[in-house]
Amino acid sequence: MYTKQEIIIRCYRQGQSQRQIAKELHVSRRTVKKYIEAYEEAIGASDNQETAHATYLSHTPSYTSGTRSKVKLTAEVQQVIDGFLEQNKLKLQQGLRKQLLKKRDILEALQKEGFDVGYTTVCNYIRSKGQSQSPKEAFIRQVYEPGAVCEFDWGEIKLNLSGKLTRLQLAVFTSAYGNYRYAFIYNRQNTLSFMESHVRFFEQVGGVHSEMVYDNMRVAVAKFIGPHEKEPTRALLELRGHYQFQHRFCNAYRGNEKGHVERSVEYVRRKAFALRDDFTDIKDAQEHLNATLNKLNDQKQPSSGKTANEMLLIEKSHLLRLPAAPLICSEQEQLRVDKYSTISYGTNRYSVPDHLVGEFVEVNILSDQLDIFYQNKRVATHERCYLANEFVIEIEHYLATFKKKPGALPGSVALASNVYLKALYTDYFRGEPRAFIDLLIYCREQRISEERLDESMHRLFDVKYGQLTVEKLRALLGNQTDPHPINTDDSICLKAKQQLLDISKLMN
């Protein structure tokens, strides 16, 4: 608009030629001619020349850009963006609305594939597709001292574990001072997961923050006392007592009071699982999450110019010291063994050795494991199952009973629970349950693993010993050398051999 005003003023007030105006303003003569002709047309079409003059000079020039071709937003780029938007649609249909790719993620993926495109271009294209994002909530920034405040929150994720869509929980921690983020994956938002995640985080950072901040989650708030006061749960009190930190609860529906971790839950979940959500198990997913968090904590932050890891180093000297031993996060229950030689816990049944039928056993319950003891001796360990009405069975717990009742083996849950042994029995021992049970008893007594048993079978097939029998397997397993032989060539063994030789000479 300034250039337009200068052209009109120089032409009609100062009497300069179009050539001179174009030269002094460094614009094209066509531009000068265009503005002058438009001004004369506006003045000639108006009855009040003074008003028309002011209106024309105050009006911002408009340009026709609709016919310009897109330089960066090529058809190939549009196709890739459409693919990401289609992925978001599929995730919405699967209920994964919290793991959608945002515009920034799409931009990073495009640049990773080698496309030279900007953030504004991506935003404008997505907006034109009618997929504009909802407005963000505003937060008031606070100032925090090193080691003073850490915030905690849960977040839900859905991952494909071995091809099965599974709902899991993220326990997310964020330091308010340095924005250091860390997270752990659990099956449930229960008390043991809550306590264990804190122990693991404090061990991770090498200290304890002075104050932990929570919302009104059930694992932290036992009950409300009046409109604002809340009573902490026993689990939170045990954590406070062991690690000596203070706690603060947010007001209801005020996520901005712990804005760091509110943002972190969404950010970590998206960065870790928006592009990849297929894993073999929780351990595999946790390893991927740890790698992602290490990358995020190594990125420089615009506010400080330092990475979260560098900020954590500053915080460490201000953190409370860790106790000499970590808090033990477990629950104990006494349960009776039923007639199927199982105990019932959390709608599921877990096997124990069959000689314990009718006895009471002590169960040590962890977030991911059950340890079962009888008379202070561990008799079974099981991975904790979070499904409903499942049997978690170890076939070796029933070998004594199978010895008496071999006909019960083929259709038993114990055999069906072990895919390898089920296939072994079906392929080579069908109709011979006694022989198969003898083999299992021998393997248990000699502590022979399934891997070693499978290796021995392949050796029999390779040398063509004929029909597979238990006697041949036992002979081969008994003749195999120790997979971890002692090294007799080191200096200690050589010295011992020499001493034995000297003693023999003296005696002879």
PDB file of C-alpha atoms in Angstrom, residues 215-354:
ATOM      1  CA  ASP A 215      -4.405 -35.127  39.810  1.00  0.00           C
ATOM      2  CA  ASN A 216      -7.355 -36.845  41.523  1.00  0.00           C
ATOM      3  CA  MET A 217      -6.410 -40.378  40.454  1.00  0.00           C
ATOM      4  CA  ARG A 218      -7.784 -43.245  42.516  1.00  0.00           C
ATOM      5  CA  VAL A 219      -4.395 -44.767  43.269  1.00  0.00           C
ATOM      6  CA  ALA A 220      -3.302 -41.501  44.945  1.00  0.00           C
ATOM      7  CA  VAL A 221      -6.528 -40.073  46.474  1.00  0.00           C
ATOM      8  CA  ALA A 222      -8.291 -42.259  49.035  1.00  0.00           C
ATOM      9  CA  LYS A 223     -11.244 -39.911  49.608  1.00  0.00           C
ATOM     10  CA  PHE A 224     -12.297 -36.266  49.467  1.00  0.00           C
ATOM     11  CA  ILE A 225     -12.587 -34.341  52.729  1.00  0.00           C
ATOM     12  CA  GLY A 226     -14.661 -31.265  52.005  1.00  0.00           C
ATOM     13  CA  PRO A 227     -14.561 -29.364  48.703  1.00  0.00           C
ATOM     14  CA  HIS A 228     -10.768 -29.068  48.468  1.00  0.00           C
ATOM     15  CA  GLU A 229      -9.001 -31.371  50.939  1.00  0.00           C
ATOM     16  CA  LYS A 230      -8.084 -34.917  49.860  1.00  0.00           C
ATOM     17  CA  GLU A 231      -6.811 -37.854  51.879  1.00  0.00           C
ATOM     18  CA  PRO A 232      -3.864 -39.724  50.258  1.00  0.00           C
ATOM     19  CA  THR A 233      -3.950 -43.492  49.790  1.00  0.00           C
ATOM     20  CA  ARG A 234      -1.826 -45.846  51.846  1.00  0.00           C
ATOM     21  CA  ALA A 235       0.371 -46.461  48.787  1.00  0.00           C
ATOM     22  CA  LEU A 236       1.168 -42.739  48.484  1.00  0.00           C
ATOM     23  CA  LEU A 237       1.814 -42.503  52.217  1.00  0.00           C
ATOM     24  CA  GLU A 238       4.267 -45.426  51.998  1.00  0.00           C
ATOM     25  CA  LEU A 239       6.078 -43.734  49.111  1.00  0.00           C
ATOM     26  CA  ARG A 240       6.203 -40.430  51.028  1.00  0.00           C
ATOM     27  CA  GLY A 241       7.495 -42.122  54.154  1.00  0.00           C
ATOM     28  CA  HIS A 242      10.209 -44.070  52.326  1.00  0.00           C
ATOM     29  CA  TYR A 243      11.437 -41.334  49.952  1.00  0.00           C
ATOM     30  CA  GLN A 244      10.649 -38.272  52.129  1.00  0.00           C
ATOM     31  CA  PHE A 245       8.956 -36.132  49.462  1.00  0.00           C
ATOM     32  CA  GLN A 246       5.898 -33.899  49.776  1.00  0.00           C
ATOM     33  CA  HIS A 247       2.861 -34.162  47.514  1.00  0.00           C
ATOM     34  CA  ARG A 248       0.268 -31.815  46.041  1.00  0.00           C
ATOM     35  CA  PHE A 249      -3.077 -32.598  44.421  1.00  0.00           C
ATOM     36  CA  CYS A 250      -4.474 -30.519  41.557  1.00  0.00           C
ATOM     37  CA  ASN A 251      -7.975 -29.107  41.635  1.00  0.00           C
ATOM     38  CA  ALA A 252     -10.623 -31.089  39.782  1.00  0.00           C
ATOM     39  CA  TYR A 253     -10.667 -30.547  36.007  1.00  0.00           C
ATOM     40  CA  ARG A 254      -7.600 -28.282  36.192  1.00  0.00           C
ATOM     41  CA  GLY A 255      -5.004 -30.111  34.132  1.00  0.00           C
ATOM     42  CA  ASN A 256      -3.094 -26.869  33.596  1.00  0.00           C
ATOM     43  CA  GLU A 257      -1.942 -27.112  37.237  1.00  0.00           C
ATOM     44  CA  LYS A 258       0.337 -29.929  36.095  1.00  0.00           C
ATOM     45  CA  GLY A 259       0.759 -28.742  32.539  1.00  0.00           C
ATOM     46  CA  HIS A 260       4.216 -30.228  32.030  1.00  0.00           C
ATOM     47  CA  VAL A 261       3.104 -33.826  32.405  1.00  0.00           C
ATOM     48  CA  GLU A 262      -0.246 -33.180  30.697  1.00  0.00           C
ATOM     49  CA  ARG A 263       1.717 -32.178  27.629  1.00  0.00           C
ATOM     50  CA  SER A 264       4.233 -34.995  28.129  1.00  0.00           C
ATOM     51  CA  VAL A 265       1.608 -37.752  28.110  1.00  0.00           C
ATOM     52  CA  GLU A 266       0.323 -36.652  24.710  1.00  0.00           C
ATOM     53  CA  TYR A 267       3.818 -35.875  23.376  1.00  0.00           C
ATOM     54  CA  VAL A 268       5.525 -39.104  24.489  1.00  0.00           C
ATOM     55  CA  ARG A 269       2.617 -41.283  23.360  1.00  0.00           C
ATOM     56  CA  ARG A 270       2.568 -39.656  19.922  1.00  0.00           C
ATOM     57  CA  LYS A 271       6.336 -39.671  19.374  1.00  0.00           C
ATOM     58  CA  ALA A 272       6.726 -43.275  20.504  1.00  0.00           C
ATOM     59  CA  PHE A 273       3.610 -44.998  19.156  1.00  0.00           C
ATOM     60  CA  ALA A 274       2.033 -42.912  16.377  1.00  0.00           C
ATOM     61  CA  LEU A 275       4.297 -44.339  13.680  1.00  0.00           C
ATOM     62  CA  ARG A 276       4.812 -47.760  15.232  1.00  0.00           C
ATOM     63  CA  ASP A 277       2.346 -49.745  17.323  1.00  0.00           C
ATOM     64  CA  ASP A 278       3.225 -53.408  16.572  1.00  0.00           C
ATOM     65  CA  PHE A 279       5.372 -55.238  19.139  1.00  0.00           C
ATOM     66  CA  THR A 280       5.948 -58.791  20.317  1.00  0.00           C
ATOM     67  CA  ASP A 281       5.292 -58.037  24.001  1.00  0.00           C
ATOM     68  CA  ILE A 282       5.392 -55.290  26.634  1.00  0.00           C
ATOM     69  CA  LYS A 283       9.149 -55.690  27.075  1.00  0.00           C
ATOM     70  CA  ASP A 284       9.695 -55.012  23.376  1.00  0.00           C
ATOM     71  CA  ALA A 285       7.421 -51.950  23.550  1.00  0.00           C
ATOM     72  CA  GLN A 286       9.240 -50.655  26.651  1.00  0.00           C
ATOM     73  CA  GLU A 287      12.626 -50.923  24.904  1.00  0.00           C
ATOM     74  CA  HIS A 288      11.251 -48.908  21.978  1.00  0.00           C
ATOM     75  CA  LEU A 289       9.805 -46.364  24.416  1.00  0.00           C
ATOM     76  CA  ASN A 290      13.142 -46.028  26.249  1.00  0.00           C
ATOM     77  CA  ALA A 291      14.966 -45.374  22.965  1.00  0.00           C
ATOM     78  CA  THR A 292      12.398 -42.722  22.019  1.00  0.00           C
ATOM     79  CA  LEU A 293      12.634 -41.019  25.421  1.00  0.00           C
ATOM     80  CA  ASN A 294      16.429 -40.901  25.209  1.00  0.00           C
ATOM     81  CA  LYS A 295      16.157 -39.113  21.862  1.00  0.00           C
ATOM     82  CA  LEU A 296      13.561 -36.659  23.184  1.00  0.00           C
ATOM     83  CA  ASN A 297      15.639 -35.879  26.285  1.00  0.00           C
ATOM     84  CA  ASP A 298      18.673 -35.212  24.064  1.00  0.00           C
ATOM     85  CA  GLN A 299      16.908 -32.543  22.013  1.00  0.00           C
ATOM     86  CA  LYS A 300      17.655 -28.899  22.804  1.00  0.00           C
ATOM     87  CA  GLN A 301      14.756 -26.954  24.294  1.00  0.00           C
ATOM     88  CA  PRO A 302      13.962 -23.498  22.867  1.00  0.00           C
ATOM     89  CA  SER A 303      13.366 -21.963  26.298  1.00  0.00           C
ATOM     90  CA  SER A 304      16.777 -22.828  27.795  1.00  0.00           C
ATOM     91  CA  GLY A 305      18.930 -23.832  24.823  1.00  0.00           C
ATOM     92  CA  LYS A 306      19.876 -26.997  26.734  1.00  0.00           C
ATOM     93  CA  THR A 307      18.687 -30.579  26.545  1.00  0.00           C
ATOM     94  CA  ALA A 308      16.559 -32.189  29.249  1.00  0.00           C
ATOM     95  CA  ASN A 309      19.482 -34.467  30.114  1.00  0.00           C
ATOM     96  CA  GLU A 310      21.706 -31.429  30.673  1.00  0.00           C
ATOM     97  CA  MET A 311      19.041 -29.825  32.848  1.00  0.00           C
ATOM     98  CA  LEU A 312      18.756 -33.050  34.848  1.00  0.00           C
ATOM     99  CA  LEU A 313      22.473 -32.928  35.609  1.00  0.00           C
ATOM    100  CA  ILE A 314      21.899 -29.484  37.127  1.00  0.00           C
ATOM    101  CA  GLU A 315      18.970 -30.821  39.133  1.00  0.00           C
ATOM    102  CA  LYS A 316      20.781 -33.852  40.545  1.00  0.00           C
ATOM    103  CA  SER A 317      22.707 -31.826  43.111  1.00  0.00           C
ATOM    104  CA  HIS A 318      19.376 -30.460  44.416  1.00  0.00           C
ATOM    105  CA  LEU A 319      17.488 -33.785  44.575  1.00  0.00           C
ATOM    106  CA  LEU A 320      16.820 -35.603  47.832  1.00  0.00           C
ATOM    107  CA  ARG A 321      19.045 -38.614  48.430  1.00  0.00           C
ATOM    108  CA  LEU A 322      17.791 -42.067  47.609  1.00  0.00           C
ATOM    109  CA  PRO A 323      17.293 -44.414  50.589  1.00  0.00           C
ATOM    110  CA  ALA A 324      19.793 -47.227  51.043  1.00  0.00           C
ATOM    111  CA  ALA A 325      17.297 -49.756  49.637  1.00  0.00           C
ATOM    112  CA  PRO A 326      14.370 -49.234  47.257  1.00  0.00           C
ATOM    113  CA  LEU A 327      10.812 -49.618  48.499  1.00  0.00           C
ATOM    114  CA  ILE A 328       9.494 -53.159  48.031  1.00  0.00           C
ATOM    115  CA  CYS A 329       6.322 -52.904  45.959  1.00  0.00           C
ATOM    116  CA  SER A 330       4.323 -56.054  46.518  1.00  0.00           C
ATOM    117  CA  GLU A 331       1.254 -57.455  48.212  1.00  0.00           C
ATOM    118  CA  GLN A 332       0.943 -60.715  50.130  1.00  0.00           C
ATOM    119  CA  GLU A 333      -2.026 -63.050  50.279  1.00  0.00           C
ATOM    120  CA  GLN A 334      -2.625 -66.508  51.707  1.00  0.00           C
ATOM    121  CA  LEU A 335      -4.610 -68.734  49.338  1.00  0.00           C
ATOM    122  CA  ARG A 336      -5.751 -72.344  49.395  1.00  0.00           C
ATOM    123  CA  VAL A 337      -4.821 -74.731  46.583  1.00  0.00           C
ATOM    124  CA  ASP A 338      -7.948 -76.217  44.976  1.00  0.00           C
ATOM    125  CA  LYS A 339      -8.529 -79.740  43.603  1.00  0.00           C
ATOM    126  CA  TYR A 340      -7.055 -78.737  40.218  1.00  0.00           C
ATOM    127  CA  SER A 341      -3.795 -77.789  41.984  1.00  0.00           C
ATOM    128  CA  THR A 342      -4.331 -74.088  41.244  1.00  0.00           C
ATOM    129  CA  ILE A 343      -4.830 -70.936  43.260  1.00  0.00           C
ATOM    130  CA  SER A 344      -7.386 -68.305  42.275  1.00  0.00           C
ATOM    131  CA  TYR A 345      -6.315 -64.666  42.069  1.00  0.00           C
ATOM    132  CA  GLY A 346      -7.964 -61.839  40.147  1.00  0.00           C
ATOM    133  CA  THR A 347     -10.467 -64.105  38.289  1.00  0.00           C
ATOM    134  CA  ASN A 348      -7.562 -66.232  36.990  1.00  0.00           C
ATOM    135  CA  ARG A 349      -6.062 -69.530  38.177  1.00  0.00           C
ATOM    136  CA  TYR A 350      -2.349 -70.278  38.562  1.00  0.00           C
ATOM    137  CA  SER A 351      -0.878 -73.767  38.944  1.00  0.00           C
ATOM    138  CA  VAL A 352       1.273 -75.067  41.815  1.00  0.00           C
ATOM    139  CA  PRO A 353       2.874 -78.523  42.317  1.00  0.00           C
ATOM    140  CA  ASP A 354       0.148 -81.153  42.623  1.00  0.00           C
TER     141      ASP A 354
END
